[in-house]
Tab-separated table of C-alpha atoms and ligand atoms in Angstrom:
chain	number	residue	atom	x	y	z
A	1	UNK	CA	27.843	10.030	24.397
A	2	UNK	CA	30.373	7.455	22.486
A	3	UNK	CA	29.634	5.127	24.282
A	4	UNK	CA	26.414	4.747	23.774
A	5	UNK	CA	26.168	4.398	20.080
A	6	UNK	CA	25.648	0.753	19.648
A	7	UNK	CA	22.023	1.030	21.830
A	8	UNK	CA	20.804	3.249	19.227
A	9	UNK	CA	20.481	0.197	16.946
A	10	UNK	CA	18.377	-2.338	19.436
A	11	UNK	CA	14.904	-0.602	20.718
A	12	UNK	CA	14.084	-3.422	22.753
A	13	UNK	CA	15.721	-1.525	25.653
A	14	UNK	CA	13.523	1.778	24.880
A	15	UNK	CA	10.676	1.839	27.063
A	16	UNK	CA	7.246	2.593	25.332
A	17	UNK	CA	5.211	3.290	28.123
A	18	UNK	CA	7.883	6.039	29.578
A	19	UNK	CA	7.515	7.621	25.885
A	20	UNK	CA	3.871	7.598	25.711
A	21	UNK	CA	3.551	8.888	29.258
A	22	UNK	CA	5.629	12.113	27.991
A	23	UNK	CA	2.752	13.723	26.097
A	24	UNK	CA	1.306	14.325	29.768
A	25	UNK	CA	4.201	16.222	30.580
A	26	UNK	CA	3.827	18.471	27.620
A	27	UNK	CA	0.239	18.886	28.211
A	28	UNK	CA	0.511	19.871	31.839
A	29	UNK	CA	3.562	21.867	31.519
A	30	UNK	CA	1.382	23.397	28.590
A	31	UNK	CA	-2.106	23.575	30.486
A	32	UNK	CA	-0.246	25.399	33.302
A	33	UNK	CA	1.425	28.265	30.492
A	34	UNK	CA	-1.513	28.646	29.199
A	35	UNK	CA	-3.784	29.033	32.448
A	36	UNK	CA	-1.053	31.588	33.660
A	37	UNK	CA	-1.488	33.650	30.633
A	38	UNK	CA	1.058	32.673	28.166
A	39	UNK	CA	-0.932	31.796	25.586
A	40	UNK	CA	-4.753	30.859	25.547
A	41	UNK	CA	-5.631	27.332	25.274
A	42	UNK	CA	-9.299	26.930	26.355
A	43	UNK	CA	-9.513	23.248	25.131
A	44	UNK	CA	-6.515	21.567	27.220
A	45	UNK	CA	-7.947	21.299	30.561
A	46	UNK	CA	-10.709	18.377	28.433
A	47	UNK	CA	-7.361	16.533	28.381
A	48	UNK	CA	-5.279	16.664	31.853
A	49	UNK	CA	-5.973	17.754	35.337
A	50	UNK	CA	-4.320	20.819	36.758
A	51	UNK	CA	-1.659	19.518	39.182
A	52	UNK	CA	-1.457	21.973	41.381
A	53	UNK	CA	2.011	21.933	40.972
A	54	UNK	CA	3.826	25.451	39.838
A	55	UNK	CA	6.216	25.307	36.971
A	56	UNK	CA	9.227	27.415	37.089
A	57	UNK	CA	9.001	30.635	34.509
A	58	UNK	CA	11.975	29.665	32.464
A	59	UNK	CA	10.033	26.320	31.492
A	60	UNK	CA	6.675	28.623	30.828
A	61	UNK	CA	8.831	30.745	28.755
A	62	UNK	CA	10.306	27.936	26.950
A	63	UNK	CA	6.853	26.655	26.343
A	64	UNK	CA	5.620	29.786	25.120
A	65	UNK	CA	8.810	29.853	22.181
A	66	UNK	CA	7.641	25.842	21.201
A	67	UNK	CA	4.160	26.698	21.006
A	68	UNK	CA	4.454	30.044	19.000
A	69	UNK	CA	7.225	29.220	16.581
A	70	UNK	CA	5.679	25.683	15.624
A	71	UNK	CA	2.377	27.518	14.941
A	72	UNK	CA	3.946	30.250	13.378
A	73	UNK	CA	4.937	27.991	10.603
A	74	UNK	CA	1.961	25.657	11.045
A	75	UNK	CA	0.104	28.969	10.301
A	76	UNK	CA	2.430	30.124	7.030
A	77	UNK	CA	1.725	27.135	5.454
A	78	UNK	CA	-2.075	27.039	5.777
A	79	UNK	CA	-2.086	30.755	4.810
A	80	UNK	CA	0.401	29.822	1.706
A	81	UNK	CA	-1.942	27.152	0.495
A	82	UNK	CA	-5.081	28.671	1.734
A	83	UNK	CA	-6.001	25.951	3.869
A	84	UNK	CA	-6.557	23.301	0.506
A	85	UNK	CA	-4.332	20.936	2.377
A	86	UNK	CA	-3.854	18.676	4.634
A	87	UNK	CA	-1.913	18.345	8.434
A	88	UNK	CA	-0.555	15.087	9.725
A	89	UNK	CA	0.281	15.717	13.666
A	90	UNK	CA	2.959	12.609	14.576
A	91	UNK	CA	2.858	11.731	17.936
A	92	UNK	CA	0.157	13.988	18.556
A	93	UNK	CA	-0.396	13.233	22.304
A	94	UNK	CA	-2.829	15.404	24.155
A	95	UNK	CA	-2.750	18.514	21.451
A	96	UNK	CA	-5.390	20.624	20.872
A	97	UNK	CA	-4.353	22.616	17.780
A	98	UNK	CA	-7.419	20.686	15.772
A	99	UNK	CA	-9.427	23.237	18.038
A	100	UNK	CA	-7.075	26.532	17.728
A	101	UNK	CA	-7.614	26.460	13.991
A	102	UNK	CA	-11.215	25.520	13.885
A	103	UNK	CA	-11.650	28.670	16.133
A	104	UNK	CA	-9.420	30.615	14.057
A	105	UNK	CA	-10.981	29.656	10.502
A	106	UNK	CA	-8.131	27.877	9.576
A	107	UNK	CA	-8.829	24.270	9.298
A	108	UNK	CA	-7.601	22.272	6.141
A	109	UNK	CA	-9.212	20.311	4.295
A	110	UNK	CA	-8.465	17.064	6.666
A	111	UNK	CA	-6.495	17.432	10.333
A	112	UNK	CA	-5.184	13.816	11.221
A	113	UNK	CA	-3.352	13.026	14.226
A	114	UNK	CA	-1.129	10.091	15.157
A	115	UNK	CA	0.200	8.213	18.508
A	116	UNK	CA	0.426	5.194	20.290
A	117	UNK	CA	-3.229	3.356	20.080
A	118	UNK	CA	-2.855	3.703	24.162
A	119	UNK	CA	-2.907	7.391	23.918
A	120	UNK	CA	-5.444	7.495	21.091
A	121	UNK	CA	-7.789	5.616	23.252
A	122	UNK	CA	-7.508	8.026	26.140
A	123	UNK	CA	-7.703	11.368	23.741
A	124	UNK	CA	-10.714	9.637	22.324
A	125	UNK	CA	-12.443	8.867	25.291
A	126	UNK	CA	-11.725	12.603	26.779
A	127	UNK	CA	-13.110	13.439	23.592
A	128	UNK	CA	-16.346	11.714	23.860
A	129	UNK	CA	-17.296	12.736	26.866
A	130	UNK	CA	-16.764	16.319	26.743
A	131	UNK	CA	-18.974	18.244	24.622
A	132	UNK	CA	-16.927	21.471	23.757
A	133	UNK	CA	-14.296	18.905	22.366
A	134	UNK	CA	-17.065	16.941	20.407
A	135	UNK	CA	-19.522	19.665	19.871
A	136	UNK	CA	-16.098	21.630	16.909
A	137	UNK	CA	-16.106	18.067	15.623
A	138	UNK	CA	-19.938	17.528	15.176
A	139	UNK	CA	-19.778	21.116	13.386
A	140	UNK	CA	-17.411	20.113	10.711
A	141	UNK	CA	-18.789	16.609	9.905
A	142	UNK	CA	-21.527	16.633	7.323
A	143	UNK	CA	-23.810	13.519	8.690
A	144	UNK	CA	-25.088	12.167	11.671
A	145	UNK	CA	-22.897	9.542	12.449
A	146	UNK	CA	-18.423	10.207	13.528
A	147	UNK	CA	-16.375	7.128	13.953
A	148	UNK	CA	-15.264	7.252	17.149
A	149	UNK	CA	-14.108	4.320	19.509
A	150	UNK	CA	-11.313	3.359	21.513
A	151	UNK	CA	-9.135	2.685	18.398
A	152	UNK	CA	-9.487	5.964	17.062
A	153	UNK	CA	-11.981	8.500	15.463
A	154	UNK	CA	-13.370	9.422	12.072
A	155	UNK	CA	-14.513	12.435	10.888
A	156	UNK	CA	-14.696	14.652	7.654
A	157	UNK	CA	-12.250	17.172	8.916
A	158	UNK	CA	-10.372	15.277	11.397
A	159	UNK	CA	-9.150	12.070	12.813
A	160	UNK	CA	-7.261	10.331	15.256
A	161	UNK	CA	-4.962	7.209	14.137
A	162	UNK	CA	-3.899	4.790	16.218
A	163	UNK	CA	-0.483	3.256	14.971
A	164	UNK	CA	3.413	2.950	16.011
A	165	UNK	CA	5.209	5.242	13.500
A	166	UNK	CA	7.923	2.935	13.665
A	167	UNK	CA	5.769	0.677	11.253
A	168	UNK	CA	5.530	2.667	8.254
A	169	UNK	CA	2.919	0.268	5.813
A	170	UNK	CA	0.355	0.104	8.949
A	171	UNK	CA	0.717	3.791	9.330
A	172	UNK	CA	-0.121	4.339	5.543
A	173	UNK	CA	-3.089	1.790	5.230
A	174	UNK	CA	-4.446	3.385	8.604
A	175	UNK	CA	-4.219	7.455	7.212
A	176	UNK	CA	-5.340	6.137	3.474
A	177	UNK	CA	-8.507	4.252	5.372
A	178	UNK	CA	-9.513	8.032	6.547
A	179	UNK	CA	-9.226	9.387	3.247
A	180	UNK	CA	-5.248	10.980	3.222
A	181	UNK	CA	-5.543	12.046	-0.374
A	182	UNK	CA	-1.191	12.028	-1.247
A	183	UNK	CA	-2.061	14.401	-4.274
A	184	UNK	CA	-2.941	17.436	-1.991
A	185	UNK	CA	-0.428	19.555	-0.160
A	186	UNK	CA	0.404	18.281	3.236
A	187	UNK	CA	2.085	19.606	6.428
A	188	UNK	CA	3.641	17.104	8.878
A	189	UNK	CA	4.322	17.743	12.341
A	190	UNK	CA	6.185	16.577	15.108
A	191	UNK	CA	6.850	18.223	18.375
A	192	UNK	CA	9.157	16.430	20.236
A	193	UNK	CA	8.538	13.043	18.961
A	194	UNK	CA	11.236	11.800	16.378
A	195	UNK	CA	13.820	11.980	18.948
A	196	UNK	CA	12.041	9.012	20.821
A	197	UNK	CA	12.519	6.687	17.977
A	198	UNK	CA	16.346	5.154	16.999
A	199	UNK	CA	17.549	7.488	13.969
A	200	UNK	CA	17.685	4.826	11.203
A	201	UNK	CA	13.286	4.423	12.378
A	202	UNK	CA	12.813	8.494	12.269
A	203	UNK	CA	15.092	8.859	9.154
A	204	UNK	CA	12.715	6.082	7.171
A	205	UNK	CA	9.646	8.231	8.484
A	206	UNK	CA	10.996	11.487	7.047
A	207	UNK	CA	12.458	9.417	3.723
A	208	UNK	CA	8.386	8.012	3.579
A	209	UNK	CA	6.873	11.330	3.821
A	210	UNK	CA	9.405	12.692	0.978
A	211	UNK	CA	8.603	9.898	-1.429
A	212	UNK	CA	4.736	10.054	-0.468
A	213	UNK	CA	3.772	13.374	-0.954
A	214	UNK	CA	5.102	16.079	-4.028
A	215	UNK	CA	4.271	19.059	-1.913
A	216	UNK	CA	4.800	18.781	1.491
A	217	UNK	CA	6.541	20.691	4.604
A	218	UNK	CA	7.824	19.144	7.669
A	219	UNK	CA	8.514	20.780	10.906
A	220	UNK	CA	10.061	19.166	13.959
A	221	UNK	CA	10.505	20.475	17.201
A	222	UNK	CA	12.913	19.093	19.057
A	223	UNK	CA	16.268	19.282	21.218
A	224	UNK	CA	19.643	20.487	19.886
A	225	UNK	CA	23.443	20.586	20.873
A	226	UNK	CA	22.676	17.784	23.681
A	227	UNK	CA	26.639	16.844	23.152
A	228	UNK	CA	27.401	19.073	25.647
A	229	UNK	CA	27.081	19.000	29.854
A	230	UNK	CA	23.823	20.848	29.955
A	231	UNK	CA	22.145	18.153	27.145
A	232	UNK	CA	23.981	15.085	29.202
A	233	UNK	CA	21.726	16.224	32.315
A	234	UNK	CA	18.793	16.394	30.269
A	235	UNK	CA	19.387	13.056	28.793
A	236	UNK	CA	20.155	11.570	32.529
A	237	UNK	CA	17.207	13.320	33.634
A	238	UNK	CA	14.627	11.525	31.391
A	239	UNK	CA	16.851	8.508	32.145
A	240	UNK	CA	16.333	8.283	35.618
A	241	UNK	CA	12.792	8.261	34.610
A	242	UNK	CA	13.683	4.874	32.272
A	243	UNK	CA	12.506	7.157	29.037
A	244	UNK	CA	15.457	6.910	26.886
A	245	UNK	CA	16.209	9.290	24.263
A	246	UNK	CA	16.473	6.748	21.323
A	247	UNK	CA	17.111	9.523	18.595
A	248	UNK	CA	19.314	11.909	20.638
A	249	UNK	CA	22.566	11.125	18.370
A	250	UNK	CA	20.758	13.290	15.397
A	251	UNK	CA	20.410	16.159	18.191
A	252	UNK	CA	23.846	16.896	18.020
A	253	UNK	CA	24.217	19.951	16.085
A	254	UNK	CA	22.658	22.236	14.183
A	255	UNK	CA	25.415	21.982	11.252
A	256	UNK	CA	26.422	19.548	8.698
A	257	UNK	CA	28.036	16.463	10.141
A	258	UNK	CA	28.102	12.868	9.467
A	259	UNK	CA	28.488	10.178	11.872
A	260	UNK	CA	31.358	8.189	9.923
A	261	UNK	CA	30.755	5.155	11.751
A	262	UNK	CA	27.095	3.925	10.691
A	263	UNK	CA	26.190	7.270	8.005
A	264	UNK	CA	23.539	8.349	9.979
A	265	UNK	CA	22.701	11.946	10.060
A	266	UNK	CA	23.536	13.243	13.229
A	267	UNK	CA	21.887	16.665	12.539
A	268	UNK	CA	18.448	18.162	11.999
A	269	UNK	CA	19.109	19.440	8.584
A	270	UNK	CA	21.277	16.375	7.197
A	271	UNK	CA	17.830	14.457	8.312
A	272	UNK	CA	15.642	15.996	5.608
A	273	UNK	CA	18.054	16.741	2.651
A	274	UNK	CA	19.540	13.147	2.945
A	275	UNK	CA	16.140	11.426	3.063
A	276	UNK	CA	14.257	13.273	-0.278
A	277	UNK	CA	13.449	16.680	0.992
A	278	UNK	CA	14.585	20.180	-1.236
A	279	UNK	CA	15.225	22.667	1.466
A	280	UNK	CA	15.494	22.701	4.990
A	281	UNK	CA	16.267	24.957	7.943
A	282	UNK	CA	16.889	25.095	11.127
A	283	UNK	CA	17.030	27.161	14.165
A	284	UNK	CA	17.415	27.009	18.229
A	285	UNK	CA	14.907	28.525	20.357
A	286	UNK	CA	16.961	31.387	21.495
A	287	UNK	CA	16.505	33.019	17.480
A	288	UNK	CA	12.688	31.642	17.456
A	289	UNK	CA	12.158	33.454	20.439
A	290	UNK	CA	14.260	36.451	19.826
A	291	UNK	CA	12.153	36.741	16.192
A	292	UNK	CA	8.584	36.529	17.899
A	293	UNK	CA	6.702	39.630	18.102
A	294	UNK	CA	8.012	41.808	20.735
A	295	UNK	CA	5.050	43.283	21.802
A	296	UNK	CA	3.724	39.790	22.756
A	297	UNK	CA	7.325	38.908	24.301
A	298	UNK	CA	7.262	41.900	26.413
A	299	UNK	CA	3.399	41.237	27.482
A	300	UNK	CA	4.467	37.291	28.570
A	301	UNK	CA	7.690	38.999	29.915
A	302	UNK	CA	5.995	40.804	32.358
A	303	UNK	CA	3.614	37.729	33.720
A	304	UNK	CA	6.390	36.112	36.013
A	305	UNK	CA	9.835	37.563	37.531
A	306	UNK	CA	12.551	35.379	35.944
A	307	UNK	CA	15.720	35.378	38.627
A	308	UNK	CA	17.871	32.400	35.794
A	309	UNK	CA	17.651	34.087	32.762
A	310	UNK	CA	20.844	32.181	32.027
A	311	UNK	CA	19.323	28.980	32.599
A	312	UNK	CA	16.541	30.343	29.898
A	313	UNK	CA	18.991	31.554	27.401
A	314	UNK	CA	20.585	27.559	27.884
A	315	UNK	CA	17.794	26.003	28.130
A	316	UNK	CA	16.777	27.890	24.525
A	317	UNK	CA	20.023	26.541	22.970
A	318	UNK	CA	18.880	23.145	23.706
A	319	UNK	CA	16.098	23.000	21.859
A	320	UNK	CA	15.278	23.720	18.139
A	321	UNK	CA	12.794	24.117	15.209
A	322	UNK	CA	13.898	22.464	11.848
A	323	UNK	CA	11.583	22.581	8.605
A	324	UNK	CA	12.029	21.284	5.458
A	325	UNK	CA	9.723	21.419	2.045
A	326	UNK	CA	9.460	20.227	-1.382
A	327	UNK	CA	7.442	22.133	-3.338
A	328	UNK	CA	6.323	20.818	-6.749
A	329	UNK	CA	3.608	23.165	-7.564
A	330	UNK	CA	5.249	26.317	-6.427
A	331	UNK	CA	3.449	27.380	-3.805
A	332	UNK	CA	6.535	29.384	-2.499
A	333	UNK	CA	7.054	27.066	0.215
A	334	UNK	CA	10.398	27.520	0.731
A	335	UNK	CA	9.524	31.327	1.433
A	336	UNK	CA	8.524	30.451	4.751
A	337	UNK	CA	10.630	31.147	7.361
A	338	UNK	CA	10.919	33.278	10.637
B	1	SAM	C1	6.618	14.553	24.289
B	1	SAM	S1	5.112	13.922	23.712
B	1	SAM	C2	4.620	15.253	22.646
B	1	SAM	C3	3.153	15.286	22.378
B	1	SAM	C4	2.710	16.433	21.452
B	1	SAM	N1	3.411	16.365	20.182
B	1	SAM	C5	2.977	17.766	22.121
B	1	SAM	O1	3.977	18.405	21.801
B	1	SAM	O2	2.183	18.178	22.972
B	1	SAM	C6	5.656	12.667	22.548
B	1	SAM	C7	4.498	11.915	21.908
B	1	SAM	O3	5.011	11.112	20.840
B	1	SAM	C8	4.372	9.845	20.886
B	1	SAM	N2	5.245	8.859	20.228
B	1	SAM	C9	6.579	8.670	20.445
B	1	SAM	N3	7.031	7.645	19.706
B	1	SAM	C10	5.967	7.191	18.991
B	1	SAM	C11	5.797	6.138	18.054
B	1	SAM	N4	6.802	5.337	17.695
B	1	SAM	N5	4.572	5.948	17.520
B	1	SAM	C12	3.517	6.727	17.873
B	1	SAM	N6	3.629	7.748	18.773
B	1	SAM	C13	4.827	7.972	19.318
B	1	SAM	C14	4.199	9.585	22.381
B	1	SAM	O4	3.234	8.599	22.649
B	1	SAM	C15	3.796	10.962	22.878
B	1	SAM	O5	2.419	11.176	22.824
């Protein structure tokens, strides 16, 4: 892992077109959960093909944990500022959570999403040409006409940005051209994402997002303790597959440490309160998964024989859920939890 500090700094050896392509991963790893009974999820088949291809139960599993403990606190915080608020999805990919909450009458007041212009054009297109993807969007926009193109789309309750969040101003003019109001509460999002981008990139995202917004939560999803053998192999893995892990030096730990060499935060935590957040937490996704409801658990437990529940319980550690808030108008934000 020493060795491969200095590479963190350049990001002309990070392939962009291996990092967009990972938000079909997710989505087919999550289409496949979901059409097995996981969780339901009647909007992501709009957005990738079924490959036919089985994935092994301890990866359903793990899905299951990242999609229930992000919306768990997703959920709190809409429910905490009854939905007068706003969600910024970074590196949104191929979600469809803009569709969960209209079906669940939880939408806030504006849903925007953010990723690569490449992927915005596809989600856009899929979204054009699919009527129960347009038809939620038609039903929350109050005339007859939606923005929507191949650069992004436009909407009263939701939109889909184009823009490198490596390039904070563009980002900013782009979600202020579709009406981000900075005064209202806002939750940010981003699920597997920041570790793509070199830590001194992600760390000026998170410091930009502190300094724009007075009440705010942000929740990242992404992988922990990857010092050790079992995170080297993942790191190789995505390697071979010339998509570098840019940000893994911050997915080091769970507790306080400081790279002494360049002062970068090398943990989840450190990440928020050193770049103007008030509290943060975090947790792997062996304690999100142990606190979800047990009756659900045992239901999802029960849809696939799991032989490596070792290789679950690892595969848990490796990943984690960190959220931090500020809270200006005391909304109790910091209340929310697992
Ligand atoms: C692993 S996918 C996750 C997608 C989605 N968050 C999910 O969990 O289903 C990572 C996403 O982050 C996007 N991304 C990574 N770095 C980015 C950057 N600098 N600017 C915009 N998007 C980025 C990629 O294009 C990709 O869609």
């Amino acid at each position: 892992m020493a060795a491969n500090i200095p590479q963190r700094f350049t990001e002309s050896d990070i392939s962009d077109e291996a990092v967009r392509s990972t938000c079909d991963d997710a989505s087919i790893c999550k289409r496949f959960a979901s059409s097995i009974g996981y969780w339901k999820d009647p909007y992501i088949q709009y957005f990738v093909r079924q490959t036919g291809e089985r994935k092994a139960p301890e990866i359903n599993r793990g899905y299951y944990g990242r999609v229930k403990g992000v919306n768990h606190l997703l959920d709190s915080f809409l429910k905490q500022t009854k939905c007068n608020c706003q969600v910024i999805n970074l590196g949104a990919g191929l979600d469809t959570t803009f569709w969960r909450l209209k079906d669940e009458e939880l939408l806030p007041r504006k849903y925007f999403e953010v990723d690569f212009p490449m992927v915005v054009s596809r989600k856009t297109l899929c979204i054009k040409t699919r009527a129960p993807l347009l038809k939620p969007i038609i039903e929350t926009h109050s005339s007859d006409s939606i923005l929507i193109d191949s650069h992004g789309l436009d909407s009263d309750r939701y939109s889909v940005i184009g823009a490198d969040l490596r390039d904070l101003p563009v980002l900013e003019e782009k979600l202020k051209k579709c009406n981000l109001d900075t005064q209202l509460p806002v939750v940010l999002l981003a699920e597997c994402v920041l570790v793509y981008m070199a830590p001194e990139r992600s760390a000026n995202l998170v410091r930009w997002a502190a300094d724009t917004f007075q009440t705010a939560m942000f929740i990242n999803y992404e992988q922990v303790n990857m010092a050790d053998r079992f995170g080297q192999i993942m790191v190789e893995n995505l390697q071979r597959r010339q998509c570098t892990l840019a940000g893994v030096e911050v997915c080091r730990s769970l507790e306080t440490q400081i790279n002494s060499f360049c002062f970068i935060p090398l943990l989840q935590k450190d990440r928020f309160l050193l770049n103007g957040w008030e509290n943060a937490s975090a947790v792997d996704m062996m304690s999100v998964y142990n606190s979800l409801p047990r009756d659900d658990v045992s239901r999802i437990e029960k849809l696939e024989f799991l032989d490596e529940k070792e290789l679950l319980q690892q595969l848990l550690q490796h990943y984690c859920i960190c959220w931090a808030t500020k809270d200006s108008n005391n909304l109790g934000l910091a209340d929310i939890t697992f």
